[in-house]
PDB file of C-alpha atoms in Angstrom:
ATOM      1  CA  UNK A   1     -37.875 -20.757 -20.319  1.00  0.00           C
ATOM      2  CA  UNK A   2     -34.909 -18.624 -19.367  1.00  0.00           C
ATOM      3  CA  UNK A   3     -31.974 -18.327 -21.700  1.00  0.00           C
ATOM      4  CA  UNK A   4     -29.057 -20.333 -20.397  1.00  0.00           C
ATOM      5  CA  UNK A   5     -25.628 -18.870 -20.883  1.00  0.00           C
ATOM      6  CA  UNK A   6     -22.599 -20.771 -22.084  1.00  0.00           C
ATOM      7  CA  UNK A   7     -20.272 -22.082 -19.416  1.00  0.00           C
ATOM      8  CA  UNK A   8     -16.843 -23.681 -19.580  1.00  0.00           C
ATOM      9  CA  UNK A   9     -14.544 -26.099 -17.809  1.00  0.00           C
ATOM     10  CA  UNK A  10     -10.836 -26.675 -18.396  1.00  0.00           C
ATOM     11  CA  UNK A  11      -8.667 -29.793 -18.338  1.00  0.00           C
ATOM     12  CA  UNK A  12      -4.889 -29.286 -18.307  1.00  0.00           C
ATOM     13  CA  UNK A  13      -2.186 -31.872 -18.646  1.00  0.00           C
ATOM     14  CA  UNK A  14       1.604 -31.569 -18.522  1.00  0.00           C
ATOM     15  CA  UNK A  15       3.343 -32.910 -21.641  1.00  0.00           C
ATOM     16  CA  UNK A  16       6.964 -33.809 -22.339  1.00  0.00           C
ATOM     17  CA  UNK A  17       6.810 -34.042 -26.140  1.00  0.00           C
ATOM     18  CA  UNK A  18       7.452 -30.877 -28.185  1.00  0.00           C
ATOM     19  CA  UNK A  19       4.372 -28.622 -28.393  1.00  0.00           C
ATOM     20  CA  UNK A  20       4.544 -28.475 -32.186  1.00  0.00           C
ATOM     21  CA  UNK A  21       4.611 -32.281 -32.509  1.00  0.00           C
ATOM     22  CA  UNK A  22       1.702 -32.639 -30.053  1.00  0.00           C
ATOM     23  CA  UNK A  23      -0.360 -30.001 -31.880  1.00  0.00           C
ATOM     24  CA  UNK A  24       0.336 -31.582 -35.283  1.00  0.00           C
ATOM     25  CA  UNK A  25      -0.758 -34.982 -33.970  1.00  0.00           C
ATOM     26  CA  UNK A  26      -4.177 -33.596 -33.039  1.00  0.00           C
ATOM     27  CA  UNK A  27      -4.400 -31.690 -36.309  1.00  0.00           C
ATOM     28  CA  UNK A  28      -3.353 -34.419 -38.754  1.00  0.00           C
ATOM     29  CA  UNK A  29      -3.284 -37.796 -36.960  1.00  0.00           C
ATOM     30  CA  UNK A  30      -6.245 -37.825 -34.566  1.00  0.00           C
ATOM     31  CA  UNK A  31      -7.534 -41.081 -36.049  1.00  0.00           C
ATOM     32  CA  UNK A  32      -4.595 -42.771 -34.287  1.00  0.00           C
ATOM     33  CA  UNK A  33      -6.389 -42.109 -30.977  1.00  0.00           C
ATOM     34  CA  UNK A  34      -8.450 -45.250 -31.640  1.00  0.00           C
ATOM     35  CA  UNK A  35      -5.199 -47.297 -31.502  1.00  0.00           C
ATOM     36  CA  UNK A  36      -3.610 -45.310 -28.652  1.00  0.00           C
ATOM     37  CA  UNK A  37      -6.675 -45.185 -26.357  1.00  0.00           C
ATOM     38  CA  UNK A  38      -9.004 -48.049 -27.439  1.00  0.00           C
ATOM     39  CA  UNK A  39     -10.617 -48.252 -23.992  1.00  0.00           C
ATOM     40  CA  UNK A  40     -12.292 -44.876 -24.640  1.00  0.00           C
ATOM     41  CA  UNK A  41     -12.231 -44.338 -28.425  1.00  0.00           C
ATOM     42  CA  UNK A  42     -13.735 -47.220 -30.365  1.00  0.00           C
ATOM     43  CA  UNK A  43     -14.096 -45.785 -33.857  1.00  0.00           C
ATOM     44  CA  UNK A  44     -13.734 -42.768 -36.110  1.00  0.00           C
ATOM     45  CA  UNK A  45     -14.999 -42.060 -39.599  1.00  0.00           C
ATOM     46  CA  UNK A  46     -14.203 -39.098 -41.853  1.00  0.00           C
ATOM     47  CA  UNK A  47     -17.531 -37.802 -43.173  1.00  0.00           C
ATOM     48  CA  UNK A  48     -16.551 -34.637 -44.984  1.00  0.00           C
ATOM     49  CA  UNK A  49     -13.546 -32.485 -45.821  1.00  0.00           C
ATOM     50  CA  UNK A  50      -9.837 -33.084 -45.560  1.00  0.00           C
ATOM     51  CA  UNK A  51      -7.901 -34.241 -42.498  1.00  0.00           C
ATOM     52  CA  UNK A  52      -6.449 -31.342 -40.522  1.00  0.00           C
ATOM     53  CA  UNK A  53      -8.433 -28.575 -42.212  1.00  0.00           C
ATOM     54  CA  UNK A  54     -11.210 -26.273 -41.043  1.00  0.00           C
ATOM     55  CA  UNK A  55     -14.538 -27.796 -42.023  1.00  0.00           C
ATOM     56  CA  UNK A  56     -13.373 -31.410 -41.634  1.00  0.00           C
ATOM     57  CA  UNK A  57     -16.220 -33.468 -40.116  1.00  0.00           C
ATOM     58  CA  UNK A  58     -15.786 -36.815 -38.342  1.00  0.00           C
ATOM     59  CA  UNK A  59     -18.035 -39.191 -36.452  1.00  0.00           C
ATOM     60  CA  UNK A  60     -16.455 -40.480 -33.247  1.00  0.00           C
ATOM     61  CA  UNK A  61     -17.527 -43.526 -31.244  1.00  0.00           C
ATOM     62  CA  UNK A  62     -16.296 -43.293 -27.673  1.00  0.00           C
ATOM     63  CA  UNK A  63     -17.008 -44.365 -24.119  1.00  0.00           C
ATOM     64  CA  UNK A  64     -17.442 -42.035 -21.124  1.00  0.00           C
ATOM     65  CA  UNK A  65     -18.396 -43.341 -17.692  1.00  0.00           C
ATOM     66  CA  UNK A  66     -18.888 -46.813 -19.170  1.00  0.00           C
ATOM     67  CA  UNK A  67     -21.501 -45.541 -21.651  1.00  0.00           C
ATOM     68  CA  UNK A  68     -20.902 -45.893 -25.421  1.00  0.00           C
ATOM     69  CA  UNK A  69     -21.572 -42.569 -27.165  1.00  0.00           C
ATOM     70  CA  UNK A  70     -21.267 -40.978 -30.600  1.00  0.00           C
ATOM     71  CA  UNK A  71     -20.480 -37.443 -31.686  1.00  0.00           C
ATOM     72  CA  UNK A  72     -20.263 -35.831 -35.099  1.00  0.00           C
ATOM     73  CA  UNK A  73     -17.539 -33.210 -34.758  1.00  0.00           C
ATOM     74  CA  UNK A  74     -16.381 -30.406 -37.058  1.00  0.00           C
ATOM     75  CA  UNK A  75     -13.036 -28.612 -36.945  1.00  0.00           C
ATOM     76  CA  UNK A  76     -14.266 -25.051 -36.554  1.00  0.00           C
ATOM     77  CA  UNK A  77     -10.967 -23.181 -36.246  1.00  0.00           C
ATOM     78  CA  UNK A  78      -7.231 -23.787 -36.381  1.00  0.00           C
ATOM     79  CA  UNK A  79      -4.690 -21.248 -35.130  1.00  0.00           C
ATOM     80  CA  UNK A  80      -1.231 -22.441 -36.131  1.00  0.00           C
ATOM     81  CA  UNK A  81       0.560 -19.631 -34.244  1.00  0.00           C
ATOM     82  CA  UNK A  82      -1.313 -20.257 -30.985  1.00  0.00           C
ATOM     83  CA  UNK A  83      -1.250 -24.041 -31.561  1.00  0.00           C
ATOM     84  CA  UNK A  84      -4.988 -24.322 -30.991  1.00  0.00           C
ATOM     85  CA  UNK A  85      -7.791 -26.287 -32.635  1.00  0.00           C
ATOM     86  CA  UNK A  86     -11.483 -25.744 -31.948  1.00  0.00           C
ATOM     87  CA  UNK A  87     -13.951 -28.579 -32.455  1.00  0.00           C
ATOM     88  CA  UNK A  88     -17.735 -28.172 -32.452  1.00  0.00           C
ATOM     89  CA  UNK A  89     -20.174 -31.012 -31.838  1.00  0.00           C
ATOM     90  CA  UNK A  90     -22.770 -30.984 -34.634  1.00  0.00           C
ATOM     91  CA  UNK A  91     -24.820 -33.988 -33.540  1.00  0.00           C
ATOM     92  CA  UNK A  92     -24.705 -36.929 -31.184  1.00  0.00           C
ATOM     93  CA  UNK A  93     -25.345 -37.932 -27.605  1.00  0.00           C
ATOM     94  CA  UNK A  94     -23.759 -34.810 -26.052  1.00  0.00           C
ATOM     95  CA  UNK A  95     -26.436 -32.650 -27.642  1.00  0.00           C
ATOM     96  CA  UNK A  96     -29.095 -34.489 -25.629  1.00  0.00           C
ATOM     97  CA  UNK A  97     -27.674 -32.727 -22.549  1.00  0.00           C
ATOM     98  CA  UNK A  98     -26.230 -29.574 -24.073  1.00  0.00           C
ATOM     99  CA  UNK A  99     -27.634 -27.110 -26.609  1.00  0.00           C
ATOM    100  CA  UNK A 100     -24.082 -26.582 -27.847  1.00  0.00           C
ATOM    101  CA  UNK A 101     -20.707 -28.106 -27.079  1.00  0.00           C
ATOM    102  CA  UNK A 102     -17.260 -26.978 -28.202  1.00  0.00           C
ATOM    103  CA  UNK A 103     -13.792 -28.207 -27.295  1.00  0.00           C
ATOM    104  CA  UNK A 104     -10.615 -26.236 -27.891  1.00  0.00           C
ATOM    105  CA  UNK A 105      -7.179 -27.779 -27.530  1.00  0.00           C
ATOM    106  CA  UNK A 106      -4.353 -25.306 -26.922  1.00  0.00           C
ATOM    107  CA  UNK A 107      -0.789 -26.586 -26.756  1.00  0.00           C
ATOM    108  CA  UNK A 108       2.263 -24.817 -25.350  1.00  0.00           C
ATOM    109  CA  UNK A 109       5.662 -26.141 -24.306  1.00  0.00           C
ATOM    110  CA  UNK A 110       5.034 -28.467 -21.391  1.00  0.00           C
ATOM    111  CA  UNK A 111       1.239 -28.127 -21.352  1.00  0.00           C
ATOM    112  CA  UNK A 112      -1.853 -29.255 -23.228  1.00  0.00           C
ATOM    113  CA  UNK A 113      -5.111 -27.568 -22.268  1.00  0.00           C
ATOM    114  CA  UNK A 114      -8.658 -28.524 -23.288  1.00  0.00           C
ATOM    115  CA  UNK A 115     -11.364 -25.897 -22.819  1.00  0.00           C
ATOM    116  CA  UNK A 116     -14.915 -27.213 -23.057  1.00  0.00           C
ATOM    117  CA  UNK A 117     -17.553 -24.549 -23.735  1.00  0.00           C
ATOM    118  CA  UNK A 118     -21.123 -25.728 -23.392  1.00  0.00           C
ATOM    119  CA  UNK A 119     -24.661 -24.479 -23.055  1.00  0.00           C
ATOM    120  CA  UNK A 120     -26.816 -26.644 -20.809  1.00  0.00           C
ATOM    121  CA  UNK A 121     -30.134 -27.843 -22.225  1.00  0.00           C
ATOM    122  CA  UNK A 122     -31.776 -27.300 -18.806  1.00  0.00           C
ATOM    123  CA  UNK A 123     -30.831 -25.776 -15.465  1.00  0.00           C
ATOM    124  CA  UNK A 124     -30.533 -29.319 -14.072  1.00  0.00           C
ATOM    125  CA  UNK A 125     -28.019 -30.479 -16.694  1.00  0.00           C
ATOM    126  CA  UNK A 126     -24.704 -31.236 -14.954  1.00  0.00           C
ATOM    127  CA  UNK A 127     -21.442 -29.811 -16.281  1.00  0.00           C
ATOM    128  CA  UNK A 128     -19.519 -32.303 -18.458  1.00  0.00           C
ATOM    129  CA  UNK A 129     -17.021 -33.131 -15.697  1.00  0.00           C
ATOM    130  CA  UNK A 130     -16.545 -36.710 -16.949  1.00  0.00           C
ATOM    131  CA  UNK A 131     -14.702 -35.223 -19.934  1.00  0.00           C
ATOM    132  CA  UNK A 132     -11.899 -33.858 -17.735  1.00  0.00           C
ATOM    133  CA  UNK A 133     -10.319 -37.238 -16.825  1.00  0.00           C
ATOM    134  CA  UNK A 134     -10.953 -38.408 -20.400  1.00  0.00           C
ATOM    135  CA  UNK A 135      -9.040 -35.416 -21.796  1.00  0.00           C
ATOM    136  CA  UNK A 136      -6.194 -35.760 -19.274  1.00  0.00           C
ATOM    137  CA  UNK A 137      -5.798 -39.496 -19.942  1.00  0.00           C
ATOM    138  CA  UNK A 138      -5.946 -38.884 -23.696  1.00  0.00           C
ATOM    139  CA  UNK A 139      -3.205 -36.247 -23.510  1.00  0.00           C
ATOM    140  CA  UNK A 140      -1.064 -38.453 -21.254  1.00  0.00           C
ATOM    141  CA  UNK A 141      -1.329 -41.415 -23.653  1.00  0.00           C
ATOM    142  CA  UNK A 142      -0.741 -39.310 -26.779  1.00  0.00           C
ATOM    143  CA  UNK A 143       2.276 -37.690 -25.100  1.00  0.00           C
ATOM    144  CA  UNK A 144       3.735 -41.112 -24.255  1.00  0.00           C
ATOM    145  CA  UNK A 145       3.063 -42.291 -27.828  1.00  0.00           C
ATOM    146  CA  UNK A 146       4.789 -39.232 -29.312  1.00  0.00           C
ATOM    147  CA  UNK A 147       7.814 -39.659 -27.031  1.00  0.00           C
ATOM    148  CA  UNK A 148       8.219 -43.216 -28.350  1.00  0.00           C
ATOM    149  CA  UNK A 149       7.529 -42.449 -32.032  1.00  0.00           C
TER     150      UNK A 149
END
C-alpha cells in the first residue's frame, strides 16, 4: 500500500472577544464547552495531567453529522506568544478513518482559526469536512459566551 501523506483543512471564524480571553478559555476552561454547546458536546472527562498543560489528556463525547462519537485527546503543544494550542487524537472514532488527526487552534485579534491535520487511512477516506461547521459554530458560541461573561 502506498504511503499517504498528511493533509489539512482550515476553519476560520471572526471573534469579537479579546484574543487573550478566547485563547485562555480553550486552554483552561474547555470543559465549559459541554454547557455552551450541548447539542454537539455531550461529555468530557479528564484522564491524565493538569488542565491547560501540555500532556493533559481528556476523553470527549461529541456528535458530528448526527453520529455520537468519542475521542481521547492530548494537548501536544501550547504557544502562549502565538496564542495557539495543538491537540492530538490518541484514540477514538476518528482514528477509524484517519491514521492520525491533529487540531491546532490559533487565536488573533478578531479571528479564531482551527487547522486540522490528518492522514487518511485509505485513499477513499474523505477529508473531515464535517468538522469545519462544528469548529465555526463552537467558536461563535464560545465568543458569544465570553462577551456575556
